[in-house]
């Protein structure tokens, strides 16, 4: 499928300039249709009954789960279905047997969902070492390496920043972790939608992502594990091989992480979303985002009173651009962009308050984030509207 042809699948783009895909992406018609088809034509629970609808639903659900796993190159591991990235990270926190004196290394670039769970572990005697990026949001790998000690059980880093758009060298980080005998969790919430991702190539132990940021439905996500070595978050129906009044044996593989009815239509829809992205090609998606981000950064950086964060041209990035307008609160800018030109952007601290504090931005930023349905004309419209705004202020 050609990128130019996909826009018609996203009816919201007819009336609005949607530049908030880092928060949640739009969903194309084929994904919605696939989910409706499950509900209207073969709705049944999975992994339980033997009747014809149960057989079809089970087959399609498991194929869908495999397709999602394969989309991230995870064939050799185990994929636990979760509601989102936050739940996937929580499942790692809950699934490891922590001991007092253990340490976790993370960074100041993290979304609250990859920071708060570690900070909470302090209550259980686990120390958290937070590596700071420089003033432009760049992480020095030597700092990260120095933070990893003998007691470090896990390093938890984002693959791509949801504020600055910068991509972290997760393969190199995995190398450091393996050399030091510690595990690596990668928060892939912003990378899976926008970059070709291969978890086997990265070499991480846990990889977390959300379906709703990659054209899929809300309420879907995944935790990929190199080895199924985590205690499941829940036990119950669907996750067991055998049960007696005296105890139970959990099922092997993915099933042990699927107690209770999974989001069946959601995972079938998410698999359709991965097929949609494959039809376009993840390299094409990445190049498109890079092109739009570069155009936006160049356009905004040329304006008086506008500061673009982490705008270093050398940095590998996804289509996320944060900026401030001198004399205006980011929420005010977002509101005016909506009212004046139907441009929808995010504003505030983007669930990254410590990073904002570090960057000296207590009110946060305005963030425009792109995806496959955005065009150069939309980016130009954003630049022109911001220019007009900034002129009004001066
Ligand atoms: C980098 C990053 N990690 C984690 C999350 C949390 O994702 P979710 O709300 O889908 O759990 C987000 C959401 O914006 C994110 O950008």
XYZ file of C-alpha atoms and ligand atoms in Angstrom:
410
model
C 0.000 0.000 0.000
C 1.229 3.487 -0.819
C 1.456 5.876 2.102
C -0.446 8.544 0.147
C -3.418 6.190 -0.224
C -3.899 5.397 3.429
C -5.328 8.757 4.510
C -8.817 7.837 3.303
C -8.856 5.057 5.910
C -8.762 7.662 8.705
C -11.989 9.718 8.510
C -10.930 12.018 11.379
C -8.238 13.496 9.126
C -10.937 15.007 6.867
C -11.853 17.679 9.396
C -8.860 17.996 11.674
C -5.085 18.128 11.654
C -4.310 15.404 14.122
C -0.792 15.815 15.511
C -1.175 13.929 18.775
C -0.332 10.368 17.735
C 2.253 9.970 20.498
C -0.677 10.097 22.933
C -2.804 7.739 20.863
C -2.897 7.115 17.151
C -5.945 7.125 14.929
C -7.329 3.752 13.836
C -7.882 2.893 10.165
C -11.153 1.459 8.865
C -9.763 -2.055 8.160
C -8.789 -2.419 11.842
C -12.260 -1.343 12.992
C -13.909 -3.647 10.433
C -11.839 -6.618 11.596
C -12.984 -6.090 15.171
C -16.610 -5.629 14.155
C -16.408 -8.863 12.179
C -15.420 -10.771 15.332
C -18.344 -9.292 17.261
C -20.924 -9.835 14.523
C -19.805 -13.111 12.930
C -17.807 -15.371 15.221
C -17.919 -13.977 18.743
C -17.054 -16.660 21.305
C -14.615 -17.063 24.159
C -11.189 -18.528 23.356
C -9.239 -21.525 24.668
C -12.288 -22.978 26.391
C -15.234 -24.394 24.391
C -15.216 -26.890 21.521
C -18.182 -25.588 19.541
C -17.654 -24.151 16.072
C -17.533 -20.482 17.023
C -15.144 -21.197 19.898
C -12.879 -23.017 17.454
C -12.863 -20.161 14.935
C -12.382 -17.481 17.596
C -9.573 -19.429 19.302
C -7.794 -20.031 16.028
C -8.046 -16.387 14.936
C -7.075 -15.057 18.345
C -3.953 -17.216 18.592
C -2.947 -16.395 15.025
C -3.405 -12.717 15.863
C -1.243 -12.982 18.967
C 1.458 -14.706 16.909
C 1.256 -11.973 14.270
C 1.770 -9.276 16.903
C 4.710 -11.205 18.315
C 6.250 -11.602 14.899
C 5.794 -7.870 14.162
C 8.392 -7.092 16.832
C 10.666 -9.987 15.848
C 9.704 -11.882 18.990
C 9.129 -15.393 17.586
C 11.671 -16.939 19.940
C 10.153 -15.446 23.087
C 6.817 -15.273 24.890
C 4.224 -12.543 24.444
C 1.889 -11.795 27.330
C -1.125 -9.767 26.284
C -1.600 -6.663 28.445
C -3.882 -3.628 28.396
C -1.038 -1.256 27.585
C 2.640 -0.443 28.225
C 1.979 0.595 31.811
C 0.496 -2.787 32.626
C 3.341 -4.584 30.838
C 5.940 -2.723 32.942
C 3.876 -3.416 36.054
C 3.867 -7.124 35.192
C 7.682 -7.132 35.171
C 7.843 -5.303 38.505
C 5.352 -7.743 40.032
C 6.818 -10.824 38.366
C 10.415 -10.606 39.605
C 11.380 -11.742 43.110
C 12.988 -8.564 44.505
C 15.271 -8.606 47.494
C 16.392 -5.782 49.737
C 19.629 -4.394 48.358
C 18.696 -5.011 44.717
C 19.148 -2.018 42.434
C 17.379 -0.771 39.294
C 18.900 1.645 36.799
C 16.629 3.899 34.785
C 16.863 7.365 33.208
C 15.347 10.789 33.617
C 13.975 10.534 30.079
C 11.320 8.047 31.138
C 7.573 8.395 30.941
C 6.017 8.172 34.424
C 4.923 4.637 33.518
C 8.574 3.569 33.396
C 9.580 5.549 36.464
C 6.893 5.366 39.139
C 6.889 1.525 39.337
C 10.637 1.624 40.106
C 10.298 4.481 42.599
C 7.621 2.454 44.397
C 10.067 -0.441 44.695
C 12.124 1.737 47.058
C 9.503 0.913 49.690
C 10.705 -2.693 49.428
C 14.365 -1.821 49.920
C 15.299 -1.676 46.228
C 17.572 1.254 45.278
C 16.871 3.181 42.080
C 19.687 4.869 40.167
C 18.477 7.486 37.703
C 20.839 8.462 34.895
C 20.473 12.073 33.772
C 20.613 13.208 30.152
C 22.386 16.437 29.140
C 20.551 19.725 28.650
C 19.486 18.615 25.141
C 18.120 15.323 26.421
C 21.048 13.195 25.182
C 22.110 10.232 27.284
C 25.789 9.434 27.699
C 26.242 5.658 27.614
C 29.286 5.946 29.870
C 27.015 7.431 32.571
C 24.619 4.539 32.187
C 27.399 1.994 32.297
C 28.831 3.615 35.435
C 25.424 3.380 37.125
C 25.217 -0.398 36.663
C 26.651 -2.138 39.730
C 26.919 -5.739 40.863
C 23.579 -5.429 42.686
C 21.735 -4.054 39.634
C 18.990 -6.549 38.776
C 17.450 -4.611 35.933
C 18.013 -1.647 33.638
C 14.778 -0.049 32.382
C 14.974 2.458 29.515
C 12.719 3.921 26.909
C 13.435 3.120 23.255
C 12.223 6.530 22.071
C 11.442 9.635 24.117
C 7.806 10.727 24.055
C 8.905 14.325 24.730
C 11.982 14.844 22.569
C 11.493 12.146 19.937
C 15.085 10.995 20.372
C 15.848 7.298 19.892
C 18.066 5.606 22.476
C 20.819 3.142 21.473
C 19.071 0.162 23.052
C 21.307 -2.415 21.344
C 24.379 -0.869 22.933
C 22.558 -0.672 26.260
C 21.694 -4.391 25.929
C 25.405 -5.071 25.353
C 26.289 -3.253 28.580
C 23.585 -5.171 30.471
C 24.762 -8.522 29.204
C 28.400 -7.751 30.003
C 27.368 -6.831 33.534
C 24.943 -9.749 33.984
C 21.842 -7.610 34.443
C 18.513 -7.720 32.638
C 17.167 -5.069 30.310
C 13.593 -3.834 30.004
C 12.840 -1.628 26.999
C 9.775 0.629 26.963
C 8.738 0.405 23.314
C 5.543 2.486 23.575
C 6.897 5.086 21.131
C 9.176 2.903 19.017
C 6.964 0.022 17.849
C 4.529 2.368 16.064
C 7.257 4.312 14.259
C 10.401 2.217 13.737
C 11.187 -1.280 12.494
C 11.643 -3.126 15.816
C 13.370 -6.472 16.265
C 13.549 -7.509 19.903
C 15.884 -10.419 19.108
C 18.303 -8.008 17.451
C 18.068 -5.510 20.330
C 18.901 -8.275 22.799
C 16.599 -7.081 25.583
C 14.936 -9.352 28.133
C 11.572 -7.586 28.370
C 9.891 -5.347 25.824
C 6.690 -3.415 26.548
C 4.324 -1.693 24.100
C 0.776 -0.378 23.567
C -1.627 -1.242 20.738
C -3.428 2.104 20.789
C -0.338 4.033 19.669
C 0.191 1.825 16.590
C -3.209 2.013 14.837
C -4.713 -0.636 17.114
C -7.538 -0.422 19.639
C -7.276 0.932 23.171
C -7.004 -1.699 25.893
C -4.378 -3.756 24.056
C -0.652 -4.065 24.510
C 2.065 -6.559 25.103
C 4.906 -7.702 27.269
C 7.449 -9.696 25.336
C 9.844 -11.840 27.368
C 12.980 -13.546 26.142
C 12.233 -16.297 28.677
C 8.877 -16.752 30.429
C 10.587 -16.297 33.778
C 8.142 -13.910 35.443
C 5.498 -14.926 37.954
C 2.197 -14.146 36.213
C 0.352 -11.076 37.453
C -2.856 -13.120 37.761
C -3.690 -16.804 37.939
C -7.086 -18.286 37.139
C -9.218 -19.676 34.321
C -7.398 -20.197 31.034
C -3.869 -20.106 32.490
C -3.616 -23.609 33.884
C -2.771 -27.073 32.679
C -4.312 -28.902 35.638
C -5.894 -28.042 38.978
C -6.782 -30.034 42.072
C -8.067 -28.827 45.415
C -4.458 -29.062 46.557
C -2.797 -26.980 43.883
C -2.323 -26.225 40.191
C 0.139 -26.482 37.345
C 0.325 -23.437 35.094
C 0.123 -23.900 31.333
C 3.371 -23.399 29.402
C 4.130 -20.479 27.093
C 1.824 -17.520 26.532
C -1.174 -19.201 28.075
C 0.200 -19.003 31.626
C 0.020 -15.218 31.311
C -3.602 -15.257 30.128
C -5.751 -15.824 33.180
C -9.268 -14.610 32.404
C -10.788 -13.714 29.060
C -8.305 -11.700 27.001
C -9.257 -8.700 24.825
C -10.147 -10.997 21.911
C -11.486 -8.441 19.432
C -8.706 -6.076 20.506
C -5.868 -8.476 19.754
C -7.467 -9.488 16.456
C -7.697 -5.761 15.660
C -4.119 -5.147 16.762
C -2.893 -7.925 14.468
C -4.778 -6.240 11.603
C -2.998 -2.993 12.551
C 0.388 -4.734 12.300
C -0.614 -6.112 8.877
C -1.595 -2.581 7.818
C 1.777 -1.213 8.929
C 3.558 -4.077 7.162
C 1.687 -3.254 3.940
C 3.118 0.261 4.099
C 6.500 -0.936 5.347
C 8.078 0.166 8.621
C 11.052 1.698 6.811
C 8.620 3.885 4.884
C 6.837 4.800 8.131
C 10.131 5.764 9.734
C 11.284 7.869 6.781
C 7.922 9.639 6.590
C 8.043 10.557 10.305
C 11.665 11.712 9.987
C 10.837 13.884 6.975
C 7.875 15.548 8.689
C 9.803 16.049 11.937
C 12.759 17.626 10.097
C 10.407 19.952 8.193
C 8.689 20.969 11.413
C 11.932 21.512 13.329
C 13.421 23.621 10.509
C 10.234 25.662 10.165
C 9.801 26.305 13.881
C 13.487 26.947 14.597
C 13.445 29.784 12.058
C 10.719 31.629 13.960
C 11.306 34.338 16.518
C 10.307 33.402 20.066
C 10.060 29.665 19.397
C 12.398 27.190 21.086
C 12.540 23.613 19.838
C 13.771 21.005 22.346
C 16.341 18.358 21.461
C 16.490 19.576 17.876
C 19.974 18.278 17.098
C 19.919 17.210 13.441
C 22.389 14.379 14.102
C 20.038 12.605 16.478
C 17.960 9.669 15.270
C 14.358 10.556 15.998
C 10.736 9.612 15.613
C 8.070 12.131 14.604
C 7.811 13.853 17.983
C 8.706 17.538 18.250
C 8.456 19.582 21.466
C 8.607 23.344 21.475
C 7.707 26.431 23.488
C 6.331 29.801 22.427
C 7.820 32.718 24.327
C 5.236 34.428 26.541
C 2.577 31.723 26.205
C 1.706 28.747 28.375
C 1.814 25.480 26.362
C -1.876 24.796 27.151
C -2.783 28.204 25.767
C -0.848 27.497 22.567
C -2.597 24.124 22.165
C -5.987 25.700 22.693
C -5.357 28.458 20.171
C -4.034 25.968 17.582
C -7.240 23.978 17.942
C -9.574 26.959 17.818
C -7.764 28.850 15.057
C -6.786 26.036 12.706
C -8.247 22.733 13.983
C -4.709 21.569 14.776
C -4.625 19.099 17.654
C -1.395 18.893 19.646
C -0.539 17.855 23.183
C 0.653 20.332 25.800
C 2.028 20.141 29.326
C 4.564 17.771 30.835
C 3.614 14.662 28.817
C 3.816 12.395 31.898
C 7.507 13.305 32.206
C 7.617 15.784 35.080
C 11.182 15.008 36.252
C 12.486 15.477 32.694
C 10.659 18.792 32.409
C 12.189 19.935 35.677
C 15.626 18.858 34.402
C 15.128 20.810 31.170
C 13.971 23.881 33.136
C 10.444 23.752 31.732
C 8.011 23.793 34.669
C 5.011 24.407 32.374
C 6.139 21.734 29.931
C 6.045 22.046 26.165
C 3.781 21.962 23.152
C 4.243 18.613 21.437
C 3.361 17.802 17.842
C 3.610 14.136 16.919
C 3.166 12.715 13.450
C 2.139 9.442 11.867
C 1.410 7.892 8.501
C -1.710 9.981 7.836
C -0.015 13.372 8.273
C 1.126 15.445 5.323
C 3.689 18.141 4.607
C 0.825 20.594 4.061
C -0.374 19.935 7.598
C 3.102 20.587 8.968
C 3.289 23.838 6.982
C -0.084 24.844 8.365
C 1.178 24.263 11.909
C 4.312 26.324 11.251
C 2.294 29.156 9.689
C -0.195 29.204 12.579
C 2.580 29.215 15.193
C 4.289 32.046 13.293
C 1.136 34.107 13.389
C 0.761 33.381 17.070
C 4.305 34.400 17.874
C 3.910 37.633 15.912
C 0.847 38.497 17.965
C 2.867 38.062 21.153
C 5.890 40.109 20.063
C 7.385 6.253 26.317
C 6.061 5.874 26.903
N 6.013 4.890 27.816
C 4.866 4.492 28.362
C 3.681 5.083 28.022
C 2.419 4.602 28.650
O 1.591 4.032 27.669
P 0.131 3.540 28.060
O -0.602 4.736 28.555
O -0.418 3.016 26.780
O 0.300 2.505 29.106
C 3.670 6.122 27.086
C 2.418 6.808 26.739
O 2.403 7.894 26.238
C 4.899 6.513 26.511
O 4.953 7.493 25.608
